[in-house]
Short mmCIF file of C-alpha atoms and ligand atoms in Angstrom, two decimals:
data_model
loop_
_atom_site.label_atom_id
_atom_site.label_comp_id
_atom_site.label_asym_id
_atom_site.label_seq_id
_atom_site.Cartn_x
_atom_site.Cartn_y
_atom_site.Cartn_z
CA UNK V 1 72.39 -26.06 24.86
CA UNK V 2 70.97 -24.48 21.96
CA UNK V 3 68.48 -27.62 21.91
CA UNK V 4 67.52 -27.30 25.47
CA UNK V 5 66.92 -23.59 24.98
CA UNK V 6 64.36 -25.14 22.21
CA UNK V 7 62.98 -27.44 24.20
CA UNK V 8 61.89 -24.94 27.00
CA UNK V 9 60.32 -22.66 24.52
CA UNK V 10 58.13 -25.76 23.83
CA UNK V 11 56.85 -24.95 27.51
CA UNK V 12 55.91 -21.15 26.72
CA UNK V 13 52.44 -20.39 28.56
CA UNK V 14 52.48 -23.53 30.04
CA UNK V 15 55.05 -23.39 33.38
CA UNK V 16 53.73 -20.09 34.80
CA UNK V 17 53.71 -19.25 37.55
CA UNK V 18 57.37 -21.73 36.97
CA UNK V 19 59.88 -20.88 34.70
CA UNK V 20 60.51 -22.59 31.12
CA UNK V 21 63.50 -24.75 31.52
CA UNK V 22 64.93 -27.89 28.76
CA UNK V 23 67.24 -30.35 29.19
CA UNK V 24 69.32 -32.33 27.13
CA UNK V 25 71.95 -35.51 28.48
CA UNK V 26 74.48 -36.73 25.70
CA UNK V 27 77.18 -38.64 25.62
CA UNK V 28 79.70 -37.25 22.93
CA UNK V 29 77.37 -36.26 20.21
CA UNK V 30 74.35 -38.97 20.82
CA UNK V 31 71.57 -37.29 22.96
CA UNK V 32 70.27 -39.97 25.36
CA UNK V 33 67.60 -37.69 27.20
CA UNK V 34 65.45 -34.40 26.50
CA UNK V 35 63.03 -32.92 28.96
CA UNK V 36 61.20 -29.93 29.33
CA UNK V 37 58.91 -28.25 32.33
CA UNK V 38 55.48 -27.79 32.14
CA UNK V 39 53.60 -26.72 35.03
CA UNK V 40 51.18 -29.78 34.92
CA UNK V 41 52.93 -32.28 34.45
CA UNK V 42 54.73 -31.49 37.35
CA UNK V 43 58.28 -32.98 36.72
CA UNK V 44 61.46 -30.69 35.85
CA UNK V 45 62.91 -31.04 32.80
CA UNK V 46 65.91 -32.67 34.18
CA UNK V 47 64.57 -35.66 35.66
CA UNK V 48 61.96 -36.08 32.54
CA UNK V 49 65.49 -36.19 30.52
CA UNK V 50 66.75 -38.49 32.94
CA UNK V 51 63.55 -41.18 32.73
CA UNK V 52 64.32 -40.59 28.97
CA UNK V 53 68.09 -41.37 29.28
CA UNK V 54 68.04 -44.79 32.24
CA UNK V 55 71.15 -46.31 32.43
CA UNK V 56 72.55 -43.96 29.82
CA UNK V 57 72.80 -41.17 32.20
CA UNK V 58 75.58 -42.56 33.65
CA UNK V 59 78.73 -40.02 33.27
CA UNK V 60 76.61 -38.54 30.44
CA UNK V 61 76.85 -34.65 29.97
CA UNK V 62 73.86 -32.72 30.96
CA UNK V 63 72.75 -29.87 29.45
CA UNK V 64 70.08 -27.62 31.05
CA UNK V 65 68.49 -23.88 30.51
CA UNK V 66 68.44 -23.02 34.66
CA UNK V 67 70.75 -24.17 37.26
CA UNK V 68 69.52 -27.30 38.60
CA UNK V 69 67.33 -27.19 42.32
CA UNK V 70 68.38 -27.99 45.57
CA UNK V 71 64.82 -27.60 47.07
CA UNK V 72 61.87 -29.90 47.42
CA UNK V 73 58.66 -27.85 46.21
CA UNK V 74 56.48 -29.96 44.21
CA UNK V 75 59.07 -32.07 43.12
CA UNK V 76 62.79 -33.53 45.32
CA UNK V 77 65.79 -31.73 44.46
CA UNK V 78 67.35 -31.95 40.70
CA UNK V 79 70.81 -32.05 41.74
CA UNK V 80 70.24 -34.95 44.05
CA UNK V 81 68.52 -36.75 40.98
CA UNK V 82 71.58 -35.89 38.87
CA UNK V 83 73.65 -37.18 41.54
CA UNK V 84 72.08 -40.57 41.79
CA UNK V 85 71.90 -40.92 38.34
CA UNK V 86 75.83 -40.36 38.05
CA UNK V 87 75.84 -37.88 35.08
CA UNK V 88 79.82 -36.50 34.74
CA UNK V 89 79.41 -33.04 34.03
CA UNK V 90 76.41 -30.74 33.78
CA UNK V 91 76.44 -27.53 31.90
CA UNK V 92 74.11 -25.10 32.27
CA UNK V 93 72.69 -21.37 30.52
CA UNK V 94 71.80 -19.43 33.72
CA UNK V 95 71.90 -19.70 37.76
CA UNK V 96 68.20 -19.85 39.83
CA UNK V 97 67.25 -16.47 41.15
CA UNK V 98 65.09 -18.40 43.22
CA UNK V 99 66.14 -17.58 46.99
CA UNK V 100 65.55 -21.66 47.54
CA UNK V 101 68.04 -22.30 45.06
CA UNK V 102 70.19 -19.20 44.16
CA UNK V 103 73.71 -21.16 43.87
CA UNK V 104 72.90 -24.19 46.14
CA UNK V 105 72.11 -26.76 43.18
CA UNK V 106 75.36 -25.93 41.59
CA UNK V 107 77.54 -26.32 45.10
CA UNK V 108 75.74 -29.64 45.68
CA UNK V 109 76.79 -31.04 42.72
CA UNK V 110 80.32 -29.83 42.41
CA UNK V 111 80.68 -31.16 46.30
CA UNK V 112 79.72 -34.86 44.69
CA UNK V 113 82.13 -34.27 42.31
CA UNK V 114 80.72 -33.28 39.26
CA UNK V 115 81.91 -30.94 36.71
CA UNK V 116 79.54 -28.11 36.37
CA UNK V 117 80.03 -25.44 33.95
CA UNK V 118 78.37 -21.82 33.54
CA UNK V 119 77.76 -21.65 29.39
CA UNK V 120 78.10 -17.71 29.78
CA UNK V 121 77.38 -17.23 25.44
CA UNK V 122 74.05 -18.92 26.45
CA UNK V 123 72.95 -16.31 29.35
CA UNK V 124 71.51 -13.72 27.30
CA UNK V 125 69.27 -16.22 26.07
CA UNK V 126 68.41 -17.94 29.21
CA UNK V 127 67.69 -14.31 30.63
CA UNK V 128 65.53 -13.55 27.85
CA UNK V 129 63.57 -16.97 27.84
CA UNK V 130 62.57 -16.61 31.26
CA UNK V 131 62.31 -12.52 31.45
CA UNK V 132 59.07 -12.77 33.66
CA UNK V 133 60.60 -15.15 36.22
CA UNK V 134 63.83 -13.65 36.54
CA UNK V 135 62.05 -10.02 36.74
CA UNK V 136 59.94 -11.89 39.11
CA UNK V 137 62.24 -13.30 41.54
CA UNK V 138 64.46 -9.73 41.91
CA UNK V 139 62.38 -7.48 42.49
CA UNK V 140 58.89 -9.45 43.78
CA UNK V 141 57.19 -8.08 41.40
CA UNK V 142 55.43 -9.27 37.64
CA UNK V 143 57.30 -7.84 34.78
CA UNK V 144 54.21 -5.39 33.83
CA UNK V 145 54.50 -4.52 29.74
CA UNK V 146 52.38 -1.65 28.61
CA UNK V 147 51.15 -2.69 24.71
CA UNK V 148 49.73 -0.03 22.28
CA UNK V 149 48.89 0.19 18.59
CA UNK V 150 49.88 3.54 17.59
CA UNK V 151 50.30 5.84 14.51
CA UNK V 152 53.75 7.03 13.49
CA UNK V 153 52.39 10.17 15.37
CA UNK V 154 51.92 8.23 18.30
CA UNK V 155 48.18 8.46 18.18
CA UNK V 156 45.97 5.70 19.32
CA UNK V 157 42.51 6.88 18.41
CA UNK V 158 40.71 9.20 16.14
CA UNK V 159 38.24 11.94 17.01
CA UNK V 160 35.16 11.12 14.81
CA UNK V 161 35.48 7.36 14.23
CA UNK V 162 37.68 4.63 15.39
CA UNK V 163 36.53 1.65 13.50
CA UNK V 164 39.16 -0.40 11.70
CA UNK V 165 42.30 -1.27 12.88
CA UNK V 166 45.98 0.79 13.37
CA UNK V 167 47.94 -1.94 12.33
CA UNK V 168 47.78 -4.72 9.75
CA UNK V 169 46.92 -8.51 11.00
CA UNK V 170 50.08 -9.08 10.77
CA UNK V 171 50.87 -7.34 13.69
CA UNK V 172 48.29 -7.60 15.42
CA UNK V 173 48.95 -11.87 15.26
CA UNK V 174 52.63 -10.91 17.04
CA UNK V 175 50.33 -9.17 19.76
CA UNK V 176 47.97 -12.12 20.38
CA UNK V 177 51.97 -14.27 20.73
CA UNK V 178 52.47 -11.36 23.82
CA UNK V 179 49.17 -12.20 24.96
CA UNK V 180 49.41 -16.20 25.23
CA UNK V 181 52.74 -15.57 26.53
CA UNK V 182 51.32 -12.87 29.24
CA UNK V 183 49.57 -14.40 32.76
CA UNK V 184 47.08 -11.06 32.83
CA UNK V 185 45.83 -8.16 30.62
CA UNK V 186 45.02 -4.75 32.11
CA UNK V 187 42.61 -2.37 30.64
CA UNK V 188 40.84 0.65 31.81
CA UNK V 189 36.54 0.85 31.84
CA UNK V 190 37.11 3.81 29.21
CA UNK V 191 38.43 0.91 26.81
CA UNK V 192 35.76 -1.28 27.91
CA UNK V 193 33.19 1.46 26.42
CA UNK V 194 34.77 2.49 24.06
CA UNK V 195 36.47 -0.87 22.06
CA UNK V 196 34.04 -3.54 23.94
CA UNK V 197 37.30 -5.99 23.94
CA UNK V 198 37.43 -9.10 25.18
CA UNK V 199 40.88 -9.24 26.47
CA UNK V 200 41.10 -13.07 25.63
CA UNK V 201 43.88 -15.45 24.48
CA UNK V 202 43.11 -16.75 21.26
CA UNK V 203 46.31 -18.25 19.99
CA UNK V 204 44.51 -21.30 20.78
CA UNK V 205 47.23 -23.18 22.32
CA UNK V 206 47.39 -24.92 25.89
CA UNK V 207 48.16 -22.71 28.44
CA UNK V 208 48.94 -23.74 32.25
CA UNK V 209 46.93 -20.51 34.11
CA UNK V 210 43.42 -18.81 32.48
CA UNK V 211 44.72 -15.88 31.59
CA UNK V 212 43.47 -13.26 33.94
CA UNK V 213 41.57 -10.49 32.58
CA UNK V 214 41.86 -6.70 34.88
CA UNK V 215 40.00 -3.93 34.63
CA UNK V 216 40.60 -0.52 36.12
CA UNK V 217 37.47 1.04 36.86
CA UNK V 218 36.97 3.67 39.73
CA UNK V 219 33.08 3.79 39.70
CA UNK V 220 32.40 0.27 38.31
CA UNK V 221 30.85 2.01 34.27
CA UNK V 222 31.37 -1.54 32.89
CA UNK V 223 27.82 -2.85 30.88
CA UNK V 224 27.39 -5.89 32.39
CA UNK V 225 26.54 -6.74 28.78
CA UNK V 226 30.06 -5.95 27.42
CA UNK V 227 31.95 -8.89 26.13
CA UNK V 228 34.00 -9.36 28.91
CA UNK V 229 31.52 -9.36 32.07
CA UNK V 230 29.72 -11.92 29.15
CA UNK V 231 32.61 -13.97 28.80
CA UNK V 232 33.32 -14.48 32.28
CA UNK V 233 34.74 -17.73 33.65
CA UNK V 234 36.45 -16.93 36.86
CA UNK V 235 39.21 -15.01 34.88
CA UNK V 236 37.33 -11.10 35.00
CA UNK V 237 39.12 -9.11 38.17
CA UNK V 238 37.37 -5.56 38.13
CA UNK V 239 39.81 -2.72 40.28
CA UNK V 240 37.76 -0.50 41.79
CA UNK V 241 37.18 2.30 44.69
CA UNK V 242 34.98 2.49 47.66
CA UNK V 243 32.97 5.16 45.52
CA UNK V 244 31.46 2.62 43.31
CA UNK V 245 28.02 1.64 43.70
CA UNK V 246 26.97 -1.44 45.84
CA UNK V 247 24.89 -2.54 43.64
CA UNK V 248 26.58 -2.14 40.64
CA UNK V 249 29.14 -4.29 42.63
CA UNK V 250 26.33 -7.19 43.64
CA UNK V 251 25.02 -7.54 39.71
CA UNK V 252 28.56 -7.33 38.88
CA UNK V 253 29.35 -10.17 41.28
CA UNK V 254 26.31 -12.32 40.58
CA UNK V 255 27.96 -12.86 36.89
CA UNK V 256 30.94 -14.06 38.77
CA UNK V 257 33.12 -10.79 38.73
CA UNK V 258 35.69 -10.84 41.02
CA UNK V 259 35.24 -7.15 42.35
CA UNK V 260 38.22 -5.72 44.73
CA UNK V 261 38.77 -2.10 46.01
CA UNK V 262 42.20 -0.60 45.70
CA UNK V 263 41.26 2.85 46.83
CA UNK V 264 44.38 5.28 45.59
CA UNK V 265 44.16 9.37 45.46
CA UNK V 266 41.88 11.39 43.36
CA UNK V 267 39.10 9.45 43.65
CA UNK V 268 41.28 6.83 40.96
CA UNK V 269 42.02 3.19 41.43
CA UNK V 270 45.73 2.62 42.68
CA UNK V 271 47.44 0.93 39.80
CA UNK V 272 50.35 0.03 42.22
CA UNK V 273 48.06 -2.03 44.77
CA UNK V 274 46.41 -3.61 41.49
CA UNK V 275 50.01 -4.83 41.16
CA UNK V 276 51.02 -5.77 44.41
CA UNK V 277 48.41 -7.97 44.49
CA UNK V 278 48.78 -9.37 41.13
CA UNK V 279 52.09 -10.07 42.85
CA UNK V 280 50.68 -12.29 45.88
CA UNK V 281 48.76 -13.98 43.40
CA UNK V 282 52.21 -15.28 41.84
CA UNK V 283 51.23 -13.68 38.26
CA UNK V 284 54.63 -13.34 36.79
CA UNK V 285 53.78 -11.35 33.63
CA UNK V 286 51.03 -8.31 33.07
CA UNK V 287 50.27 -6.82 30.09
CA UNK V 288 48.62 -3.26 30.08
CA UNK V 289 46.55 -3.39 26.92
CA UNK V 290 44.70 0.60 27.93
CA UNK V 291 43.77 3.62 26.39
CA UNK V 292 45.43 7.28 26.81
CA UNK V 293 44.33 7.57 30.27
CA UNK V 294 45.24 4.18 31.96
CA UNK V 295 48.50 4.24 29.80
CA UNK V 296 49.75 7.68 31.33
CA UNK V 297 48.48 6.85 35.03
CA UNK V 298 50.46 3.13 34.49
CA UNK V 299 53.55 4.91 33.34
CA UNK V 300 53.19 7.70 35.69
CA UNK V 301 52.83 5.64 38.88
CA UNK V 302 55.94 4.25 37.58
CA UNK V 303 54.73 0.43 37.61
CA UNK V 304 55.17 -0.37 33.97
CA UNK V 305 58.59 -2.12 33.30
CA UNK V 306 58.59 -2.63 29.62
CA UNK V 307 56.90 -1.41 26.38
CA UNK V 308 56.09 -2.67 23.49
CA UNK V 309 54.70 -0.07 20.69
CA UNK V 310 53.68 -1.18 17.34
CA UNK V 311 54.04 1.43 14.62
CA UNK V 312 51.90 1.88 11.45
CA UNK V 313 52.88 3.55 9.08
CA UNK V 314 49.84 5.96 9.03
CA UNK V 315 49.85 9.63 10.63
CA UNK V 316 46.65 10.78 12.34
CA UNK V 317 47.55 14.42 13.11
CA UNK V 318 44.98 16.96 14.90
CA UNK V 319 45.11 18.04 18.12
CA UNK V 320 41.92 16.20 18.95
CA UNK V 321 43.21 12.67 18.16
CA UNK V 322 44.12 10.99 21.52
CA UNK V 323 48.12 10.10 21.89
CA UNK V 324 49.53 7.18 23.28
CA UNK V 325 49.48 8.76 27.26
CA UNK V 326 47.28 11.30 27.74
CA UNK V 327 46.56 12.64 31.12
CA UNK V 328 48.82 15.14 32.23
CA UNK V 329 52.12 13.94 31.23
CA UNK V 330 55.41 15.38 32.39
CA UNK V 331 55.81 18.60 32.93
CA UNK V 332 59.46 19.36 31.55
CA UNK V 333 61.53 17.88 28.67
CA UNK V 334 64.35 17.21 31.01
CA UNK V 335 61.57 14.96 33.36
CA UNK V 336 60.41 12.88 30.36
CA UNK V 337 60.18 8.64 30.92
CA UNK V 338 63.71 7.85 29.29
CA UNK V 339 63.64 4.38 27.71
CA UNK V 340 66.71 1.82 27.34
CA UNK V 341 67.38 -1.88 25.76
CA UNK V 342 65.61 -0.91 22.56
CA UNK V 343 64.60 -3.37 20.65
CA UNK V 344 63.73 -3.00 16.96
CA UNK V 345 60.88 -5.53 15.78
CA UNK V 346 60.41 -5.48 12.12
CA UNK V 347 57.20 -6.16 10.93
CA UNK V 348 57.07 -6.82 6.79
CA UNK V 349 56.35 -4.78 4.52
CA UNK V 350 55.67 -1.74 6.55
CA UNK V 351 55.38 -1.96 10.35
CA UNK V 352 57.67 -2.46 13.09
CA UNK V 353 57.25 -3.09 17.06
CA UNK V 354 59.81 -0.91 19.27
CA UNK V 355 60.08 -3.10 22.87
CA UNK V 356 62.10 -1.51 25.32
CA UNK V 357 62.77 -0.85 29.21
CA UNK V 358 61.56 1.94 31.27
CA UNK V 359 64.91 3.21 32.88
CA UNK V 360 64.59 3.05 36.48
CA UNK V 361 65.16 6.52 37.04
CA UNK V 362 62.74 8.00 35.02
CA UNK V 363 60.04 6.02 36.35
CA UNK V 364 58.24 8.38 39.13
CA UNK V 365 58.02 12.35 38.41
CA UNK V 366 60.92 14.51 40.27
C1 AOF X 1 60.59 -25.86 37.28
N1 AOF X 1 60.92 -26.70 36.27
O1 AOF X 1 62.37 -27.89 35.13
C2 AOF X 1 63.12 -26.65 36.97
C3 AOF X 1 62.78 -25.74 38.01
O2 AOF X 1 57.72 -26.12 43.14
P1 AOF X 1 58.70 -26.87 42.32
O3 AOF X 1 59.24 -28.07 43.00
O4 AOF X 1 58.18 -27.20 40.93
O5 AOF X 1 59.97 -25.93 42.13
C4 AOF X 1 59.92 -24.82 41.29
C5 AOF X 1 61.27 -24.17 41.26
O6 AOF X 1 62.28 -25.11 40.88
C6 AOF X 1 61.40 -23.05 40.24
O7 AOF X 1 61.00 -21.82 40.75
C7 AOF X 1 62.90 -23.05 39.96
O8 AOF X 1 63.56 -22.29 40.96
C8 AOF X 1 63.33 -24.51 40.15
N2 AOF X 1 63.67 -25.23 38.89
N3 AOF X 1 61.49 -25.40 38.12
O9 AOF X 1 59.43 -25.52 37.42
C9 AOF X 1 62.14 -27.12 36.07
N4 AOF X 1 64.39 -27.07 36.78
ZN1 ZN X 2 64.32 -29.14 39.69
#
């Protein structure tokens, strides 16, 4: 299993909006078949393993990442391949959220009579391989992570000057893994003016979907000579409201912007439409990448899911120097966003990443 879990990773940016899943057939100790998914090749990583494995596959021992499908999508049904291809027992790291499958692959087989096993040691990592999908197919939703690069004050920016970097390459090479892992990146206009990022993945590796590059901006300030309206390729979606300039709009959409209006209160684009229709769009992993501003209103509207907050270990102090959420935060101690699943992310010699959940409760004020 721990092979298979392997062998999916090998399928990381490539299966969205899919999940990663591997697959390994053995008999005793001799693998016969490996497969993994990717989203253009098409196949699952079962039946790759099983073209691998022919006659071999016959009351072999299958070992795969995600229960096995019982649907016909792109592809027929797993567990019918399985079937026909006589494997003995199948063993696998997690059950299918997916409402098409969601226990039905494992029932078929066990009704022709094959063994199937649930490796429960292996679900953590199953769960954690495919967060996005899983997050995905509960609550309909992408898994939206809010990124920053903060000081160990939790400041993001200075007041006089801002160039250089918070963090060392080092980290900021574990961000641009996040990225190629991520389907979009959020950002707010004030960003846009103030950084000129381009929001692009540059891990250079293969990746299935462009990644799709957001920004919130209620009265459409972007240059249209900032690096990302310049880098456009049908992968720039600009948020805005029905205050914004038509004509700002038309130049905007001459480049090839995609311009939308998600009108939300205050004058202020609703970051919970943005997602919702990030949603339809099957985008199964966002990645706010803001500055104070966006970063409160995301974790105020209670859309953000996740953070991840690399530390250096500098301290900014002032009153002047912009924290991580600005805005106007919570009001009370007792009403603060309260944070769970911590994870600790060392980053040699001096750095560290902190990625953890926003508890459910916390999320929306009162
Ligand atoms: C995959 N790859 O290796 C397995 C999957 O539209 P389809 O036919 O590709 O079906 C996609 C669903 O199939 C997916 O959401 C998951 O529930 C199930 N299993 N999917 O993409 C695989 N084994
Ligand atoms: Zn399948």
């Amino acid at each position: 299993m721990a092979e298979a879990l392997g062998l999916a990773r090998q399928g990381v940016a490539l299966t969205s909006p899919n999940p990663m899943v591997g697959c390994v057939i053995a008999r005793g100790d001799v693998v016969v078949g490996r497969g993994f998914h990717t989203w253009d090749r098409v196949k699952h990583a079962e039946v790759l393993a099983l073209e691998e494995a022919g006659d071999q596959a016959r009351g072999a021992d299958v070992y795969v990442t995600l229960e096995p499908c019982s649907h016909t999508g792109r592809t027929g049904p797993c567990a019918d391949a399985l079937i026909a291809a006589g494997v003995a027992r199948v063993f696998a790291a997690s059950g299918d959220p997916n409402p098409q499958v969601d226990g039905e692959g494992f029932r078929r087989l066990r009704a022709a009579g094959i063994e199937v096993f649930l490796l429960e040691e292996f679900e953590e990592a199953a769960a954690a391989l495919n967060e996005p999908f899983f997050h995905f197919a509960k609550t309909g939703k992408p898994l939206v992570t809010l990124k920053c690069a903060v000081t160990l004050d939790g400041k993001i920016s200075a007041p006089v000057d801002n160039t250089g970097w918070i963090t060392s390459i080092r980290a900021r090479a574990h961000v641009q893994t996040l990225r190629h892992a991520a389907d979009v990146m959020v950002t707010g206009s004030g960003t846009v003016l103030a950084d000129n990022p381009l929001l692009t993945d540059r891990s250079g590796l293969p990746r299935s979907r462009k990644l799709l590059r957001v920004v919130l901006d209620s009265t459409l300030r972007i240059p249209l000579h900032s690096r990302l309206v310049e880098s456009v390729d049908g992968d720039l979606l600009i948020a805005t409201t029905s205050a914004a300039s038509p004509e700002r709009r038309a130049a905007l959409e001459a480049r090839g912007v995609e311009v939308r209006v998600f009108d939300g209160p205050r004058g202020r684009v609703d970051i919970r439409d943005v997602v919702a229709e990030l949603a339809a769009r099957k985008y199964l992993s966002v990645m706010i990448e803001a500055g104070s501003m966006v970063n409160w209103a995301a974790l105020d509207s209670g859309v953000v899911d996740k953070v991840f907050l690399y530390y250096a270990p500098k301290i900014l102090g002032g009153l002047q120097s912009l924290p991580l959420a600005g805005g106007a935060g919570r009001q009370r101690r007792t009403d603060a966003l309260v944070l769970e699943r911590t994870k600790l992310h060392e980053i040699p010699p001096d750095e560290f990443a902190v990625e953890a959940w926003v508890k459910a409760e916390s999320r929306r004020d009162g």
